[in-house]
JSON list of C-alpha atoms in Angstrom, two decimals:
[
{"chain": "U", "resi": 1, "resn": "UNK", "atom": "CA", "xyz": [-5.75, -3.64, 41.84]},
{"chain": "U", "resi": 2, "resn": "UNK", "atom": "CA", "xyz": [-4.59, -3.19, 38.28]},
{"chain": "U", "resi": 3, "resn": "UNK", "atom": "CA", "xyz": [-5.44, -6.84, 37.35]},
{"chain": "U", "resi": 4, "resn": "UNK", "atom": "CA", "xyz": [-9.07, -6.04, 38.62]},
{"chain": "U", "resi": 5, "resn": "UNK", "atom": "CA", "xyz": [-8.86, -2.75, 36.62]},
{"chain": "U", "resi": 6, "resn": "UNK", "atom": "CA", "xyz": [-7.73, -4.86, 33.52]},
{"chain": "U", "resi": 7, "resn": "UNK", "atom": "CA", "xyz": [-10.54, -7.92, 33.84]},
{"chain": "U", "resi": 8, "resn": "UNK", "atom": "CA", "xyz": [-13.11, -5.03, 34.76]},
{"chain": "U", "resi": 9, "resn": "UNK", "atom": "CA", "xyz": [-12.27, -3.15, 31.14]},
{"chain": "U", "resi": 10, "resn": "UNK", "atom": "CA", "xyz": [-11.21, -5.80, 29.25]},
{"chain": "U", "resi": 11, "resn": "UNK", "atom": "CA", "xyz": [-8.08, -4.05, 27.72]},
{"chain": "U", "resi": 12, "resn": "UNK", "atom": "CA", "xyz": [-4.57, -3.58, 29.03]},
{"chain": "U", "resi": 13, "resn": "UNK", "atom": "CA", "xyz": [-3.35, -0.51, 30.18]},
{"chain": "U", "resi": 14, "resn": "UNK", "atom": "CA", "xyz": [0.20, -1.20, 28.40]},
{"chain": "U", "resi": 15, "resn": "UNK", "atom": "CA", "xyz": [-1.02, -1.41, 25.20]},
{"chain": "U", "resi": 16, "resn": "UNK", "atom": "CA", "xyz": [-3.22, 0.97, 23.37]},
{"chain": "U", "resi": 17, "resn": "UNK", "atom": "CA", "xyz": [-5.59, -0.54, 20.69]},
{"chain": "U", "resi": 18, "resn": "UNK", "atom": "CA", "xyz": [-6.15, 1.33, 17.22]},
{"chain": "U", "resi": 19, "resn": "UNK", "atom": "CA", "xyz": [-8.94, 0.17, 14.46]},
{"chain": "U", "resi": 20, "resn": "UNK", "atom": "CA", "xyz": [-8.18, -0.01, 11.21]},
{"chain": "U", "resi": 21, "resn": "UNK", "atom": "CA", "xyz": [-10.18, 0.36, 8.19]},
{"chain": "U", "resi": 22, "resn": "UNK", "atom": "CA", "xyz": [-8.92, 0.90, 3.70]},
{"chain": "U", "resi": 23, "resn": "UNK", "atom": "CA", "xyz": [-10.80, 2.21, 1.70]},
{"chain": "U", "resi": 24, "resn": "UNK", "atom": "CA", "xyz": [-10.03, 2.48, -2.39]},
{"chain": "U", "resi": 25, "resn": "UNK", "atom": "CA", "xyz": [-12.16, 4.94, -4.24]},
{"chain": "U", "resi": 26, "resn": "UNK", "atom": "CA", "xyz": [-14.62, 5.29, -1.60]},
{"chain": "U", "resi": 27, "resn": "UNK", "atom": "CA", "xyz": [-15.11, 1.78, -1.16]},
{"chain": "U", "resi": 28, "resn": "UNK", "atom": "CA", "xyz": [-14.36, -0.16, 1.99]},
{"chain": "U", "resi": 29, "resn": "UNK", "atom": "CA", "xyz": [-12.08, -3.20, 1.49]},
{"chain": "U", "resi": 30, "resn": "UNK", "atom": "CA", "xyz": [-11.32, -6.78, 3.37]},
{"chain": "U", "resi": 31, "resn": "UNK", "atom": "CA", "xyz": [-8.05, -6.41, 5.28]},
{"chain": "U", "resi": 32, "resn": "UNK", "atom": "CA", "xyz": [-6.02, -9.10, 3.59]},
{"chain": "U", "resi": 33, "resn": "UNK", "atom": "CA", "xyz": [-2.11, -8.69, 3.85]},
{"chain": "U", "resi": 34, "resn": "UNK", "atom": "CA", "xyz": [-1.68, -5.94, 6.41]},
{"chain": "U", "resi": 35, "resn": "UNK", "atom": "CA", "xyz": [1.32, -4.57, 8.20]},
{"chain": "U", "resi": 36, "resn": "UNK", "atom": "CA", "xyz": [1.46, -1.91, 10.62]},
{"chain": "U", "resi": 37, "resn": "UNK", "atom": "CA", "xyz": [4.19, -0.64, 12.36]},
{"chain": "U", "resi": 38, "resn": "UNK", "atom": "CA", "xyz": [5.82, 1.97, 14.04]},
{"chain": "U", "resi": 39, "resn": "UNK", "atom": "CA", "xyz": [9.03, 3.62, 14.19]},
{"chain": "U", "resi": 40, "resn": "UNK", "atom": "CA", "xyz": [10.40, 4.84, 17.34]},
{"chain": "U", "resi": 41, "resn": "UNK", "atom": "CA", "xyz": [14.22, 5.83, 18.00]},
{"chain": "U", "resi": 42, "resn": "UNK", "atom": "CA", "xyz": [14.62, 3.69, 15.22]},
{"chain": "U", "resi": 43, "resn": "UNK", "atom": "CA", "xyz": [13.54, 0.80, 16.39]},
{"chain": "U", "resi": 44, "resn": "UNK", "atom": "CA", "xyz": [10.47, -0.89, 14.19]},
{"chain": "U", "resi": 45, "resn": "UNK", "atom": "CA", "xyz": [8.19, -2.17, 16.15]},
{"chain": "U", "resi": 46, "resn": "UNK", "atom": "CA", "xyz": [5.62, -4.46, 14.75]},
{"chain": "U", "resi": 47, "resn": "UNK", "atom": "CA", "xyz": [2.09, -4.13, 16.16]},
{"chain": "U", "resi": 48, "resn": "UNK", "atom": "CA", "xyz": [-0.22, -7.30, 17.09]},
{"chain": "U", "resi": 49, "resn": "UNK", "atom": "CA", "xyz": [-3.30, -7.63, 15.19]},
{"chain": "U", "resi": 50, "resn": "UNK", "atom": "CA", "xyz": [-6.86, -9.10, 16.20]},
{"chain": "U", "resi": 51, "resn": "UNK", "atom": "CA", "xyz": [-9.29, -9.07, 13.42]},
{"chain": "U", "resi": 52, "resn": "UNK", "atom": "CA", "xyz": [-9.21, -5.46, 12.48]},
{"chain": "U", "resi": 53, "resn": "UNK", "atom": "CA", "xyz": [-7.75, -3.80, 15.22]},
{"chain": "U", "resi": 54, "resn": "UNK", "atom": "CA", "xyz": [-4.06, -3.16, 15.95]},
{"chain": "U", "resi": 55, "resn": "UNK", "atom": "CA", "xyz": [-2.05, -3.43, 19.15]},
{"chain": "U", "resi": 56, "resn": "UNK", "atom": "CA", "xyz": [0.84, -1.49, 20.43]},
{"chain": "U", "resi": 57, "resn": "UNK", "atom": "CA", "xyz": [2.82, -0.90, 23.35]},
{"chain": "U", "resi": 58, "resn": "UNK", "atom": "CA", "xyz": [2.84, 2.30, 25.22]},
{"chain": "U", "resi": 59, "resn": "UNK", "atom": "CA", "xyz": [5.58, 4.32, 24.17]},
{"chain": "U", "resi": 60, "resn": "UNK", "atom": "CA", "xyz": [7.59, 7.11, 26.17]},
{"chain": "U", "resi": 61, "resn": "UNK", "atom": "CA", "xyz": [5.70, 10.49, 26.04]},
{"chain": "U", "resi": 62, "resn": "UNK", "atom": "CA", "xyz": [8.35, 12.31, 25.04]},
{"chain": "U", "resi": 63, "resn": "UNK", "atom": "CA", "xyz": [9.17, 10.31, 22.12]},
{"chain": "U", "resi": 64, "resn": "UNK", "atom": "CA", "xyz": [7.59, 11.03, 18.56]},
{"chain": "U", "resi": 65, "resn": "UNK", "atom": "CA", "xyz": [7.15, 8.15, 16.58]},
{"chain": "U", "resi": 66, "resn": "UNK", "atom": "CA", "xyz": [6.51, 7.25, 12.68]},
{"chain": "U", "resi": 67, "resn": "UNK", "atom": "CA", "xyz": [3.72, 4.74, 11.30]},
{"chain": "U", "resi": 68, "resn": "UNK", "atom": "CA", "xyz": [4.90, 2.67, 8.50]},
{"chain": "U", "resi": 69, "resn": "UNK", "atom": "CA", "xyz": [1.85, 0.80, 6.76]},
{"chain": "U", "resi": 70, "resn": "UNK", "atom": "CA", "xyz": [1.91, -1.97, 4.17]},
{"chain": "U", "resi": 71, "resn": "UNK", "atom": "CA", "xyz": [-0.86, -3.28, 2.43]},
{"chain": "U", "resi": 72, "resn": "UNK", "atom": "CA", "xyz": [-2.23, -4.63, -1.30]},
{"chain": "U", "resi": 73, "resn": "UNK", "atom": "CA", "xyz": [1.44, -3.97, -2.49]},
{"chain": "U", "resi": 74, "resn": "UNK", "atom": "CA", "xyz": [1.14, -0.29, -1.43]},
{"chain": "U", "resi": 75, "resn": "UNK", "atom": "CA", "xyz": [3.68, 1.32, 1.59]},
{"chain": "U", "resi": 76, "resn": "UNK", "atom": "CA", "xyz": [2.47, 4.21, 2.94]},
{"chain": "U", "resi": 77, "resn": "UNK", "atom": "CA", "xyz": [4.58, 6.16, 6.00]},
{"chain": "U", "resi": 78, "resn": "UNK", "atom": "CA", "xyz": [3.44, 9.47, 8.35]},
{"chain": "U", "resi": 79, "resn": "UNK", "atom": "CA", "xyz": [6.06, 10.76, 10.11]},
{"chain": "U", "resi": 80, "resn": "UNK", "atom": "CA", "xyz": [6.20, 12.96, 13.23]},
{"chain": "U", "resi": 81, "resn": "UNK", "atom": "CA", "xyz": [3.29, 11.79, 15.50]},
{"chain": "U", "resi": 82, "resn": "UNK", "atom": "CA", "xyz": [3.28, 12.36, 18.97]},
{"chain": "U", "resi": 83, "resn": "UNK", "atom": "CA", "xyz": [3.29, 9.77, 21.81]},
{"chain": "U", "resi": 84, "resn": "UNK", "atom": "CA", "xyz": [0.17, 10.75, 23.06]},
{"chain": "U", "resi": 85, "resn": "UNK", "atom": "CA", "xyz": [-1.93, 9.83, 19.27]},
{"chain": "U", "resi": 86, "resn": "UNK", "atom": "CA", "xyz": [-0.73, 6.53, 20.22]},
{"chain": "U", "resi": 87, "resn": "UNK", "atom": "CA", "xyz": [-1.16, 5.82, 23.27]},
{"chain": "U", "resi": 88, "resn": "UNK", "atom": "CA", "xyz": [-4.50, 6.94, 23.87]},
{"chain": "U", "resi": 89, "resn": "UNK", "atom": "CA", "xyz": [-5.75, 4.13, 21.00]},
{"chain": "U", "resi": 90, "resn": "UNK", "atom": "CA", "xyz": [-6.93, 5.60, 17.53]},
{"chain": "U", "resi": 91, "resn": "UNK", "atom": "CA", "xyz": [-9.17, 4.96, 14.41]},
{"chain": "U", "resi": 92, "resn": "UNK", "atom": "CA", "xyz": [-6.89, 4.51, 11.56]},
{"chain": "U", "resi": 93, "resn": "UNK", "atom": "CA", "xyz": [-8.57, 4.97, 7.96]},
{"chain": "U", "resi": 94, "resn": "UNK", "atom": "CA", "xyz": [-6.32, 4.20, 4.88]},
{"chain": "U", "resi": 95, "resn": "UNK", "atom": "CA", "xyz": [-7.53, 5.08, 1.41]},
{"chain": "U", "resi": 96, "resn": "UNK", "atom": "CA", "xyz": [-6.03, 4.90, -2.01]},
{"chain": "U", "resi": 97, "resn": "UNK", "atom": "CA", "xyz": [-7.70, 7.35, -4.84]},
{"chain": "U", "resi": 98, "resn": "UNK", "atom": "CA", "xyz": [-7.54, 6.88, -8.38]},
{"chain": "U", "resi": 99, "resn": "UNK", "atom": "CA", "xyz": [-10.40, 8.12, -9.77]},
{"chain": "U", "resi": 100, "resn": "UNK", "atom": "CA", "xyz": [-9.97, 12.07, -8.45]},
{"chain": "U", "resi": 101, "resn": "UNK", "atom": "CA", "xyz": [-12.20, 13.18, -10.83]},
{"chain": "U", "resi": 102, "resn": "UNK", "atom": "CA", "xyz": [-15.14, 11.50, -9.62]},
{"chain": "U", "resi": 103, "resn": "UNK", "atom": "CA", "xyz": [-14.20, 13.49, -5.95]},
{"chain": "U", "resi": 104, "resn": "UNK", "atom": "CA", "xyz": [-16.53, 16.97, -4.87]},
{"chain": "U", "resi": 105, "resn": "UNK", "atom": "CA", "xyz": [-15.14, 19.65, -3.54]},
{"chain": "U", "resi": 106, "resn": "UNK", "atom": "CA", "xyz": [-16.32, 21.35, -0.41]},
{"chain": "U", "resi": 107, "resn": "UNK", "atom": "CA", "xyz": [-16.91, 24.39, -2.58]},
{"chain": "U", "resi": 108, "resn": "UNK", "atom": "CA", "xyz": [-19.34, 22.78, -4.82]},
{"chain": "U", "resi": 109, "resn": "UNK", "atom": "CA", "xyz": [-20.92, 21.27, -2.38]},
{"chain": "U", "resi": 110, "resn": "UNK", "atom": "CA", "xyz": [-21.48, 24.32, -0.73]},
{"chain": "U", "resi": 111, "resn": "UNK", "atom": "CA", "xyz": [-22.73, 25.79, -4.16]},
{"chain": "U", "resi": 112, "resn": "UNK", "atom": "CA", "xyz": [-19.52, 28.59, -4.16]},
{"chain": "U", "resi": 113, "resn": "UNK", "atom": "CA", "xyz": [-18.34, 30.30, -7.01]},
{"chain": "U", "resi": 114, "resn": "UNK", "atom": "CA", "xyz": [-15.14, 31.93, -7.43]},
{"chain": "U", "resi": 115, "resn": "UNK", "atom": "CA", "xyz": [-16.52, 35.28, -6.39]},
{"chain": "U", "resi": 116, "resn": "UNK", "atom": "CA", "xyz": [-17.30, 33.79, -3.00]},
{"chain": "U", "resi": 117, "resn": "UNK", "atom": "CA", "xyz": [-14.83, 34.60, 0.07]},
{"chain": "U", "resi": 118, "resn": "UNK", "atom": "CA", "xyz": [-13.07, 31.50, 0.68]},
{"chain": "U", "resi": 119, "resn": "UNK", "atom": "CA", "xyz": [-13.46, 29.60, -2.66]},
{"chain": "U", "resi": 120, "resn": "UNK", "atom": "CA", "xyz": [-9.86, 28.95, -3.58]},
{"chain": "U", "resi": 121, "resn": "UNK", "atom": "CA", "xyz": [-9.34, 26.98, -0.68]},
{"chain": "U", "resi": 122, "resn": "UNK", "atom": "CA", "xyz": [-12.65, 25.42, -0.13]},
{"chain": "U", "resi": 123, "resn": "UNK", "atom": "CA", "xyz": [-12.18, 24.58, -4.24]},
{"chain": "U", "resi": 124, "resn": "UNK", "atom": "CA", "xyz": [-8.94, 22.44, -3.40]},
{"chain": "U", "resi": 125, "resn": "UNK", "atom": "CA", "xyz": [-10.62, 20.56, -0.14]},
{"chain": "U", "resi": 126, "resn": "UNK", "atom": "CA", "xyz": [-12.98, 17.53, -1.27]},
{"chain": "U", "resi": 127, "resn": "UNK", "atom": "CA", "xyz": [-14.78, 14.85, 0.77]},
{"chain": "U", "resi": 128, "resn": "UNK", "atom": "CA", "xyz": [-13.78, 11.69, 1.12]},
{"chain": "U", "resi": 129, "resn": "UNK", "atom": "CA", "xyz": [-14.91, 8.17, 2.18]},
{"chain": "U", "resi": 130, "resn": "UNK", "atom": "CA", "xyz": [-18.96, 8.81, 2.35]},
{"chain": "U", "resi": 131, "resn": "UNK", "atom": "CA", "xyz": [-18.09, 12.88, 2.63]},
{"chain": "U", "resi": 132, "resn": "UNK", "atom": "CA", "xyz": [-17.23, 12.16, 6.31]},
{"chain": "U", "resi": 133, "resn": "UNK", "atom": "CA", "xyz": [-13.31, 13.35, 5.80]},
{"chain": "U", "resi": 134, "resn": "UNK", "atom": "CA", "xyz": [-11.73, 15.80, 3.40]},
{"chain": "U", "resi": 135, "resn": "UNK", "atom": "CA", "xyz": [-8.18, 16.28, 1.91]},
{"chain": "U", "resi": 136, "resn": "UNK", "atom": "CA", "xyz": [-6.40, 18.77, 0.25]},
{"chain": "U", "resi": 137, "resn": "UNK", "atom": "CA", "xyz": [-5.81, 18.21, -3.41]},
{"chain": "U", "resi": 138, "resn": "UNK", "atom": "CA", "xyz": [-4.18, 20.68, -5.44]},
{"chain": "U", "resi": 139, "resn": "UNK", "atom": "CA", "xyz": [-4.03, 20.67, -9.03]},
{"chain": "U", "resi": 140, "resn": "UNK", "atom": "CA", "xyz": [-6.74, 17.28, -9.12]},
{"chain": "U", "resi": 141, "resn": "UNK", "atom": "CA", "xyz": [-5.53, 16.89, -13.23]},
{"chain": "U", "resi": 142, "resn": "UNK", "atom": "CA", "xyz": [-1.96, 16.45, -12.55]},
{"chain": "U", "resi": 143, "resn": "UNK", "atom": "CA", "xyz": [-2.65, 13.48, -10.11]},
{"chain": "U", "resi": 144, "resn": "UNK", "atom": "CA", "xyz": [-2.78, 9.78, -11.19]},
{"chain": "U", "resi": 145, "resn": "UNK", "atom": "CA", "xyz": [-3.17, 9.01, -7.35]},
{"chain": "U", "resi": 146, "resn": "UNK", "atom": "CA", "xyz": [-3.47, 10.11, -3.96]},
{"chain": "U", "resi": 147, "resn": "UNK", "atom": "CA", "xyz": [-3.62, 8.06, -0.53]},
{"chain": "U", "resi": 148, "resn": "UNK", "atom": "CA", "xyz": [-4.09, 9.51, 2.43]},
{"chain": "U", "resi": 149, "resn": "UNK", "atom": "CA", "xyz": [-3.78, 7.90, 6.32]},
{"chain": "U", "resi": 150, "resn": "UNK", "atom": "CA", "xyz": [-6.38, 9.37, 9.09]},
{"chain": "U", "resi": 151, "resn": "UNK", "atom": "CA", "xyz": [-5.75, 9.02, 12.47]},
{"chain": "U", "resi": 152, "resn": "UNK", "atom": "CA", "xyz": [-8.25, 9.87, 14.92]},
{"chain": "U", "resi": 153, "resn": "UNK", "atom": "CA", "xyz": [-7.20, 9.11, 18.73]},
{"chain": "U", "resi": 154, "resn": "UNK", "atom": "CA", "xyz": [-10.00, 8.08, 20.87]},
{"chain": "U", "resi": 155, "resn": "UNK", "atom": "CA", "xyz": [-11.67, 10.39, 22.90]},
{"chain": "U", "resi": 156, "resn": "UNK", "atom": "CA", "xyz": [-9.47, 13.46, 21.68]},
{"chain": "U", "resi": 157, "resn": "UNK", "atom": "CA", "xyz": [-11.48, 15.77, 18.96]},
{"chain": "U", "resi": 158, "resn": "UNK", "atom": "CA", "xyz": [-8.45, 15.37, 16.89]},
{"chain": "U", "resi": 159, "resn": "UNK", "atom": "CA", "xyz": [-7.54, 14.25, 13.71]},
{"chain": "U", "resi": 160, "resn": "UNK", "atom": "CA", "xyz": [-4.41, 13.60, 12.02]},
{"chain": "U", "resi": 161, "resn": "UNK", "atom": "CA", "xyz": [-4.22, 13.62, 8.21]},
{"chain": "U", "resi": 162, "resn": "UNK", "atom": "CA", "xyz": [-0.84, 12.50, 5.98]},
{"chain": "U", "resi": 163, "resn": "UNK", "atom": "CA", "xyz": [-1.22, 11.97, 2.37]},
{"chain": "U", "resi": 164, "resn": "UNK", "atom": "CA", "xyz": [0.97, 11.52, -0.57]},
{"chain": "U", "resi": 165, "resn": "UNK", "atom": "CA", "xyz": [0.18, 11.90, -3.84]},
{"chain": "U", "resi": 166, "resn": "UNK", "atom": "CA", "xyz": [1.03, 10.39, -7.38]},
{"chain": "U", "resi": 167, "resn": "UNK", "atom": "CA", "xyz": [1.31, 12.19, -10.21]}
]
C-alpha cells in the first residue's frame, strides 16, 4: 500500500519538499550556489535539491530544528523552528535589502499619519517582495542591510519570519 500511495502522489512520505525562491531588492534572482541545511541535535543535515526545490527527511516531532542557508557569499541562520514547519513541506523566500529607503511602509500605504491609532507600529512594518510580505524595520536610517528568511508550510495559514539586519 504505501508504494501505491507514493506512485499515486508522486512524492515520498519520508521526505518533505520545500520551494525556494531569493530575492535582492525586490527582484527575483537565479539560484546559483545554494546550500540549505538544517540543524537538528546538532547534527547538520544537508538537504537534496531538484531545480528549485529542497528535500529533507522527516524529522522527530518533538525535536526543534535550525535552518542554516548559504548563498551569493551571504549565510543566513533561523533558529528554533518546530518539527512540524518542516515536515509538512514549505515555501522558503530569501531576500537581501539594501536599498531600505526605496521600501513603503504599511502606514503610508494606508495613508496614516501620526495622529492615527496604530501608526507607530504600522510606520515600522513595510512590504516586501511585490508588497505580498512585510517586515519589521526599526530605525530604516541606521540600516545598511537587512535579509530576512520566510517560511510558509504548506497547507498551514502560517508564516514564519527571521531577519537580521546590518547596520
Amino acid at each position: 500500500m504505501l508504494l501505491n500511495f507514493k506512485f499515486a502522489n508522486g512524492q515520498n512520505i519520508t521526505q518533505s519538499k520545500h520551494d525556494f525562491s531569493f530575492y535582492v531588492n525586490d527582484v527575483e534572482q537565479l539560484l546559483g550556489n545554494v546550500e540549505l541545511s538544517i540543524i537538528v541535535s546538532n547534527d547538520t543535515i544537508k538537504s537534496k535539491r531538484i531545480t528549485n526545490s529542497f528535500y529533507f527527511p522527516i524529522i522527530d516531532t518533538s525535536k526543534q530544528f535550525d535552518i542554516l542557508l548559504k548563498i551569493n557569499g551571504l549565510t543566513f541562520s533561523g533558529q528554533g523552528y518546530k518539527a512540524w514547519v518542516l515536515n509538512k513541506g514549505s515555501k522558503m523566500t530569501f531576500g537581501q535589502i539594501t536599498k531600505l529607503n526605496k521600501l513603503e511602509s504599511v502606514a503610508k500605504y494606508n495613508g496614516m499619519t501620526k495622529k492615527d491609532n496604530g501608526w507607530e507600529e504600522y510606520s515600522k512594518r513595510f512590504f516586501v517582495i511585490n508588497d505580498v510580505y512585510t517586515v519589521e524595520i526599526d530605525n530604516r536610517k541606521r540600516i545598511h542591510e537587512l535579509q530576512f528568511l520566510i517560511v510558509s508550510p504548506h497547507n498551514s495559514n502560517s508564516l514564519f519570519t527571521t531577519q537580521k539586519t546590518i547596520k
